[in-house]
Amino acid sequence: MGSRLLAVAHAPTAATYADRFPLPDDSLAGGPSVPTLRRRIKTAERGTENRCAATALALGVTASPTSAWDDLEVGHWSGLRLDEVVERHGQDALMQWLHDPAYDGHGGESIEALHARVGSALAAVDRPGITLAVTSPAVLRALVVLTLGAPPAAHRQVSAGPLDAVELSRDRGPWNLVRLRPCPQWVDGHDVTDDRYGGSA
């Protein structure tokens, strides 16, 4: 049996609806309910943020906190809305962050650094069966870009939101993108080992 990864983005928080950068201790907010996961999970991990812990709990799984699955770190922009970033740091700073994957002027991680971290986390998934990772939309985007071998600049060309999921598989060679699925399709969907059900969600 090969290695499989089911990476699920955390449920919505207040930051999701306020269009602001999240804080590590943000709690879940109203929105789509988190269903109980009905998949044969071998190992479960999660980002260290409160929103990942709460989502894993709602899914009904015990997941080990692992910083490799944390959200993109945006330094002193954490907790700010986009208009507040512009007000405090200027339009040019926001535009550079949006278009330059090497930008880390906020004191946190660049998109390139995020991809390097997620790539290391992905390389560490070598157990047979399905590993669950409760993480963030930014990490889901990075997983898709890395699996397809695209440059970090493609990060913002991947759409991912709260409770979306990416399914990857690997037998002997590189990781393969099985599907990018919205919730609740991945909750009780067919195992990622069965590609007869197609690669689209």
PDB file of C-alpha atoms in Angstrom:
ATOM      1  CA  MET A   1       0.000   0.000   0.000  1.00  0.00           C
ATOM      2  CA  GLY A   2       1.337   3.431  -0.916  1.00  0.00           C
ATOM      3  CA  SER A   3       1.309   6.660   1.050  1.00  0.00           C
ATOM      4  CA  ARG A   4      -1.750   8.900   0.890  1.00  0.00           C
ATOM      5  CA  LEU A   5      -2.332  12.414   2.192  1.00  0.00           C
ATOM      6  CA  LEU A   6      -5.682  14.054   2.900  1.00  0.00           C
ATOM      7  CA  ALA A   7      -4.959  17.715   3.735  1.00  0.00           C
ATOM      8  CA  VAL A   8      -8.002  19.596   5.041  1.00  0.00           C
ATOM      9  CA  ALA A   9      -8.195  23.357   5.568  1.00  0.00           C
ATOM     10  CA  HIS A  10      -9.548  24.506   8.917  1.00  0.00           C
ATOM     11  CA  ALA A  11     -13.146  25.681   9.295  1.00  0.00           C
ATOM     12  CA  PRO A  12     -13.982  29.413   8.961  1.00  0.00           C
ATOM     13  CA  THR A  13     -12.911  31.886  11.637  1.00  0.00           C
ATOM     14  CA  ALA A  14     -13.820  35.509  12.279  1.00  0.00           C
ATOM     15  CA  ALA A  15     -10.774  36.446  10.182  1.00  0.00           C
ATOM     16  CA  THR A  16     -12.282  34.568   7.241  1.00  0.00           C
ATOM     17  CA  TYR A  17     -15.362  36.797   7.224  1.00  0.00           C
ATOM     18  CA  ALA A  18     -13.532  40.020   8.128  1.00  0.00           C
ATOM     19  CA  ASP A  19     -10.992  39.590   5.292  1.00  0.00           C
ATOM     20  CA  ARG A  20      -8.092  39.922   7.723  1.00  0.00           C
ATOM     21  CA  PHE A  21      -4.929  37.966   8.336  1.00  0.00           C
ATOM     22  CA  PRO A  22      -5.546  35.420  11.117  1.00  0.00           C
ATOM     23  CA  LEU A  23      -4.014  35.209  14.564  1.00  0.00           C
ATOM     24  CA  PRO A  24      -2.827  31.871  16.037  1.00  0.00           C
ATOM     25  CA  ASP A  25      -5.482  31.943  18.765  1.00  0.00           C
ATOM     26  CA  ASP A  26      -8.425  32.713  16.455  1.00  0.00           C
ATOM     27  CA  SER A  27     -11.399  30.467  17.215  1.00  0.00           C
ATOM     28  CA  LEU A  28     -13.878  29.004  14.762  1.00  0.00           C
ATOM     29  CA  ALA A  29     -16.806  31.196  13.734  1.00  0.00           C
ATOM     30  CA  GLY A  30     -20.241  30.473  12.363  1.00  0.00           C
ATOM     31  CA  GLY A  31     -20.463  28.936   8.937  1.00  0.00           C
ATOM     32  CA  PRO A  32     -20.618  25.452   7.470  1.00  0.00           C
ATOM     33  CA  SER A  33     -20.686  22.832  10.185  1.00  0.00           C
ATOM     34  CA  VAL A  34     -17.707  20.523  10.431  1.00  0.00           C
ATOM     35  CA  PRO A  35     -18.904  16.959   9.790  1.00  0.00           C
ATOM     36  CA  THR A  36     -17.472  13.895  11.477  1.00  0.00           C
ATOM     37  CA  LEU A  37     -14.819  12.371   9.265  1.00  0.00           C
ATOM     38  CA  ARG A  38     -15.702   8.930   7.936  1.00  0.00           C
ATOM     39  CA  ARG A  39     -12.446   7.813   6.358  1.00  0.00           C
ATOM     40  CA  ARG A  40      -9.904   5.175   7.322  1.00  0.00           C
ATOM     41  CA  ILE A  41      -7.201   7.463   8.691  1.00  0.00           C
ATOM     42  CA  LYS A  42      -3.871   5.901   9.633  1.00  0.00           C
ATOM     43  CA  THR A  43      -2.184   9.003  11.102  1.00  0.00           C
ATOM     44  CA  ALA A  44      -3.530  12.480  11.909  1.00  0.00           C
ATOM     45  CA  GLU A  45      -1.531  15.690  12.247  1.00  0.00           C
ATOM     46  CA  ARG A  46      -2.534  19.358  12.446  1.00  0.00           C
ATOM     47  CA  GLY A  47      -1.148  22.852  12.505  1.00  0.00           C
ATOM     48  CA  THR A  48      -0.442  24.262  15.947  1.00  0.00           C
ATOM     49  CA  GLU A  49      -3.005  27.078  15.658  1.00  0.00           C
ATOM     50  CA  ASN A  50      -6.211  26.999  17.699  1.00  0.00           C
ATOM     51  CA  ARG A  51      -8.339  26.889  14.534  1.00  0.00           C
ATOM     52  CA  CYS A  52      -6.643  23.674  13.410  1.00  0.00           C
ATOM     53  CA  ALA A  53      -7.034  22.079  16.838  1.00  0.00           C
ATOM     54  CA  ALA A  54     -10.741  22.970  16.934  1.00  0.00           C
ATOM     55  CA  THR A  55     -11.319  21.672  13.404  1.00  0.00           C
ATOM     56  CA  ALA A  56      -9.600  18.350  14.162  1.00  0.00           C
ATOM     57  CA  LEU A  57     -11.711  18.002  17.305  1.00  0.00           C
ATOM     58  CA  ALA A  58     -14.877  18.701  15.315  1.00  0.00           C
ATOM     59  CA  LEU A  59     -13.824  16.111  12.728  1.00  0.00           C
ATOM     60  CA  GLY A  60     -13.650  13.557  15.526  1.00  0.00           C
ATOM     61  CA  VAL A  61      -9.937  12.776  15.192  1.00  0.00           C
ATOM     62  CA  THR A  62      -6.983  13.037  17.564  1.00  0.00           C
ATOM     63  CA  ALA A  63      -4.309  14.906  15.629  1.00  0.00           C
ATOM     64  CA  SER A  64      -0.746  15.630  16.730  1.00  0.00           C
ATOM     65  CA  PRO A  65       0.235  19.332  16.574  1.00  0.00           C
ATOM     66  CA  THR A  66       2.984  19.799  13.990  1.00  0.00           C
ATOM     67  CA  SER A  67       4.343  23.248  13.122  1.00  0.00           C
ATOM     68  CA  ALA A  68       5.187  22.084   9.589  1.00  0.00           C
ATOM     69  CA  TRP A  69       1.433  22.275   8.817  1.00  0.00           C
ATOM     70  CA  ASP A  70       1.024  25.809  10.210  1.00  0.00           C
ATOM     71  CA  ASP A  71      -0.461  28.627   8.138  1.00  0.00           C
ATOM     72  CA  LEU A  72       1.689  31.178   6.298  1.00  0.00           C
ATOM     73  CA  GLU A  73       3.341  33.420   8.905  1.00  0.00           C
ATOM     74  CA  VAL A  74       2.781  37.093   8.012  1.00  0.00           C
ATOM     75  CA  GLY A  75       4.674  38.689  10.891  1.00  0.00           C
ATOM     76  CA  HIS A  76       3.407  42.102  11.978  1.00  0.00           C
ATOM     77  CA  TRP A  77       0.518  41.916   9.479  1.00  0.00           C
ATOM     78  CA  SER A  78      -1.172  39.275  11.652  1.00  0.00           C
ATOM     79  CA  GLY A  79      -4.676  40.355  12.660  1.00  0.00           C
ATOM     80  CA  LEU A  80      -4.825  43.184  10.095  1.00  0.00           C
ATOM     81  CA  ARG A  81      -7.347  43.648   7.300  1.00  0.00           C
ATOM     82  CA  LEU A  82      -5.952  44.344   3.838  1.00  0.00           C
ATOM     83  CA  ASP A  83      -7.003  48.002   4.014  1.00  0.00           C
ATOM     84  CA  GLU A  84      -5.191  48.295   7.352  1.00  0.00           C
ATOM     85  CA  VAL A  85      -2.036  46.869   5.777  1.00  0.00           C
ATOM     86  CA  VAL A  86      -2.240  49.551   3.087  1.00  0.00           C
ATOM     87  CA  GLU A  87      -2.892  52.266   5.668  1.00  0.00           C
ATOM     88  CA  ARG A  88       0.040  51.281   7.876  1.00  0.00           C
ATOM     89  CA  HIS A  89       2.559  49.930   5.369  1.00  0.00           C
ATOM     90  CA  GLY A  90       1.521  51.331   1.994  1.00  0.00           C
ATOM     91  CA  GLN A  91      -0.068  50.004  -1.171  1.00  0.00           C
ATOM     92  CA  ASP A  92       3.318  49.046  -2.612  1.00  0.00           C
ATOM     93  CA  ALA A  93       3.991  46.638   0.253  1.00  0.00           C
ATOM     94  CA  LEU A  94       0.695  44.831  -0.301  1.00  0.00           C
ATOM     95  CA  MET A  95       1.207  44.696  -4.077  1.00  0.00           C
ATOM     96  CA  GLN A  96       4.709  43.301  -3.627  1.00  0.00           C
ATOM     97  CA  TRP A  97       3.368  40.625  -1.273  1.00  0.00           C
ATOM     98  CA  LEU A  98       0.688  39.702  -3.802  1.00  0.00           C
ATOM     99  CA  HIS A  99       3.063  39.426  -6.761  1.00  0.00           C
ATOM    100  CA  ASP A 100       6.517  38.536  -5.406  1.00  0.00           C
ATOM    101  CA  PRO A 101       6.779  35.035  -3.873  1.00  0.00           C
ATOM    102  CA  ALA A 102      10.081  36.036  -2.246  1.00  0.00           C
ATOM    103  CA  TYR A 103       8.542  38.975  -0.322  1.00  0.00           C
ATOM    104  CA  ASP A 104       8.945  38.801   3.455  1.00  0.00           C
ATOM    105  CA  GLY A 105       8.855  42.488   4.327  1.00  0.00           C
ATOM    106  CA  HIS A 106       6.143  41.837   6.924  1.00  0.00           C
ATOM    107  CA  GLY A 107       8.687  40.017   9.080  1.00  0.00           C
ATOM    108  CA  GLY A 108       7.196  36.579   8.498  1.00  0.00           C
ATOM    109  CA  GLU A 109       7.506  33.948   5.785  1.00  0.00           C
ATOM    110  CA  SER A 110       7.651  34.465   2.054  1.00  0.00           C
ATOM    111  CA  ILE A 111       5.580  32.243  -0.203  1.00  0.00           C
ATOM    112  CA  GLU A 112       8.859  30.615  -1.231  1.00  0.00           C
ATOM    113  CA  ALA A 113       9.647  29.835   2.404  1.00  0.00           C
ATOM    114  CA  LEU A 114       6.153  28.417   2.921  1.00  0.00           C
ATOM    115  CA  HIS A 115       6.622  26.113  -0.058  1.00  0.00           C
ATOM    116  CA  ALA A 116       9.980  24.934   1.257  1.00  0.00           C
ATOM    117  CA  ARG A 117       8.444  24.149   4.652  1.00  0.00           C
ATOM    118  CA  VAL A 118       5.429  22.357   3.163  1.00  0.00           C
ATOM    119  CA  GLY A 119       7.708  20.447   0.807  1.00  0.00           C
ATOM    120  CA  SER A 120       9.651  19.133   3.812  1.00  0.00           C
ATOM    121  CA  ALA A 121       6.393  18.164   5.549  1.00  0.00           C
ATOM    122  CA  LEU A 122       5.236  16.337   2.437  1.00  0.00           C
ATOM    123  CA  ALA A 123       8.529  14.467   2.130  1.00  0.00           C
ATOM    124  CA  ALA A 124       8.075  13.251   5.712  1.00  0.00           C
ATOM    125  CA  VAL A 125       4.770  11.553   4.878  1.00  0.00           C
ATOM    126  CA  ASP A 126       6.065   8.073   4.124  1.00  0.00           C
ATOM    127  CA  ARG A 127       3.710   5.843   6.086  1.00  0.00           C
ATOM    128  CA  PRO A 128       1.361   3.463   4.264  1.00  0.00           C
ATOM    129  CA  GLY A 129      -2.318   4.330   4.369  1.00  0.00           C
ATOM    130  CA  ILE A 130      -3.967   7.744   4.680  1.00  0.00           C
ATOM    131  CA  THR A 131      -2.368  10.547   6.684  1.00  0.00           C
ATOM    132  CA  LEU A 132      -4.711  13.390   7.605  1.00  0.00           C
ATOM    133  CA  ALA A 133      -3.286  16.915   7.929  1.00  0.00           C
ATOM    134  CA  VAL A 134      -5.582  19.643   9.278  1.00  0.00           C
ATOM    135  CA  THR A 135      -4.004  22.847   8.032  1.00  0.00           C
ATOM    136  CA  SER A 136      -4.824  26.080   6.166  1.00  0.00           C
ATOM    137  CA  PRO A 137      -5.923  27.127   2.659  1.00  0.00           C
ATOM    138  CA  ALA A 138      -2.430  28.565   2.044  1.00  0.00           C
ATOM    139  CA  VAL A 139      -0.872  25.164   2.724  1.00  0.00           C
ATOM    140  CA  LEU A 140      -3.390  23.494   0.400  1.00  0.00           C
ATOM    141  CA  ARG A 141      -2.329  25.880  -2.376  1.00  0.00           C
ATOM    142  CA  ALA A 142       1.325  25.093  -1.693  1.00  0.00           C
ATOM    143  CA  LEU A 143       0.662  21.346  -1.855  1.00  0.00           C
ATOM    144  CA  VAL A 144      -0.990  21.657  -5.267  1.00  0.00           C
ATOM    145  CA  VAL A 145       1.809  23.832  -6.662  1.00  0.00           C
ATOM    146  CA  LEU A 146       4.531  21.552  -5.295  1.00  0.00           C
ATOM    147  CA  THR A 147       2.876  18.382  -6.572  1.00  0.00           C
ATOM    148  CA  LEU A 148       2.482  19.815 -10.066  1.00  0.00           C
ATOM    149  CA  GLY A 149       6.071  21.062 -10.100  1.00  0.00           C
ATOM    150  CA  ALA A 150       4.956  24.646 -10.726  1.00  0.00           C
ATOM    151  CA  PRO A 151       6.948  27.664  -9.477  1.00  0.00           C
ATOM    152  CA  PRO A 152       5.949  29.409  -6.231  1.00  0.00           C
ATOM    153  CA  ALA A 153       4.599  32.288  -8.329  1.00  0.00           C
ATOM    154  CA  ALA A 154       1.671  29.998  -9.222  1.00  0.00           C
ATOM    155  CA  HIS A 155       0.545  29.961  -5.570  1.00  0.00           C
ATOM    156  CA  ARG A 156      -2.250  32.492  -6.021  1.00  0.00           C
ATOM    157  CA  GLN A 157      -3.555  30.729  -9.134  1.00  0.00           C
ATOM    158  CA  VAL A 158      -4.875  27.914  -6.927  1.00  0.00           C
ATOM    159  CA  SER A 159      -8.222  28.510  -5.230  1.00  0.00           C
ATOM    160  CA  ALA A 160      -8.697  27.008  -1.773  1.00  0.00           C
ATOM    161  CA  GLY A 161     -10.861  27.988   1.171  1.00  0.00           C
ATOM    162  CA  PRO A 162     -12.010  26.816   4.585  1.00  0.00           C
ATOM    163  CA  LEU A 163     -12.839  23.090   4.776  1.00  0.00           C
ATOM    164  CA  ASP A 164     -11.573  22.424   1.266  1.00  0.00           C
ATOM    165  CA  ALA A 165      -9.289  19.408   0.914  1.00  0.00           C
ATOM    166  CA  VAL A 166      -6.424  18.205  -1.251  1.00  0.00           C
ATOM    167  CA  GLU A 167      -5.863  14.480  -1.761  1.00  0.00           C
ATOM    168  CA  LEU A 168      -2.432  13.247  -2.830  1.00  0.00           C
ATOM    169  CA  SER A 169      -1.079   9.761  -3.459  1.00  0.00           C
ATOM    170  CA  ARG A 170       2.339   8.192  -3.878  1.00  0.00           C
ATOM    171  CA  ASP A 171       3.363   4.604  -4.494  1.00  0.00           C
ATOM    172  CA  ARG A 172       7.025   4.522  -5.524  1.00  0.00           C
ATOM    173  CA  GLY A 173       7.613   7.739  -7.422  1.00  0.00           C
ATOM    174  CA  PRO A 174       6.645  11.368  -6.853  1.00  0.00           C
ATOM    175  CA  TRP A 175       3.424  12.563  -5.292  1.00  0.00           C
ATOM    176  CA  ASN A 176       0.349  12.706  -7.523  1.00  0.00           C
ATOM    177  CA  LEU A 177      -2.560  15.116  -7.214  1.00  0.00           C
ATOM    178  CA  VAL A 178      -5.681  12.976  -6.929  1.00  0.00           C
ATOM    179  CA  ARG A 179      -8.238  15.735  -6.433  1.00  0.00           C
ATOM    180  CA  LEU A 180      -9.015  19.111  -4.891  1.00  0.00           C
ATOM    181  CA  ARG A 181     -12.392  18.773  -3.235  1.00  0.00           C
ATOM    182  CA  PRO A 182     -14.763  21.101  -1.397  1.00  0.00           C
ATOM    183  CA  CYS A 183     -16.385  20.025   1.848  1.00  0.00           C
ATOM    184  CA  PRO A 184     -18.361  17.805   2.321  1.00  0.00           C
ATOM    185  CA  GLN A 185     -17.339  15.701  -0.691  1.00  0.00           C
ATOM    186  CA  TRP A 186     -14.145  14.461   0.934  1.00  0.00           C
ATOM    187  CA  VAL A 187     -15.766  13.494   4.259  1.00  0.00           C
ATOM    188  CA  ASP A 188     -17.064  10.086   3.240  1.00  0.00           C
ATOM    189  CA  GLY A 189     -15.746   9.942  -0.327  1.00  0.00           C
ATOM    190  CA  HIS A 190     -14.035   6.953  -1.846  1.00  0.00           C
ATOM    191  CA  ASP A 191     -10.514   6.232  -0.675  1.00  0.00           C
ATOM    192  CA  VAL A 192      -7.784   8.060  -2.544  1.00  0.00           C
ATOM    193  CA  THR A 193      -6.469   4.677  -3.617  1.00  0.00           C
ATOM    194  CA  ASP A 194      -9.443   4.298  -5.958  1.00  0.00           C
ATOM    195  CA  ASP A 195      -8.873   6.523  -8.991  1.00  0.00           C
ATOM    196  CA  ARG A 196     -11.882   5.120 -10.824  1.00  0.00           C
ATOM    197  CA  TYR A 197     -13.856   8.030  -9.394  1.00  0.00           C
ATOM    198  CA  GLY A 198     -11.843  10.601 -11.278  1.00  0.00           C
ATOM    199  CA  GLY A 199      -9.520  13.405 -10.440  1.00  0.00           C
ATOM    200  CA  SER A 200     -11.967  16.262 -10.176  1.00  0.00           C
ATOM    201  CA  ALA A 201     -14.290  17.306  -7.435  1.00  0.00           C
TER     202      ALA A 201
END
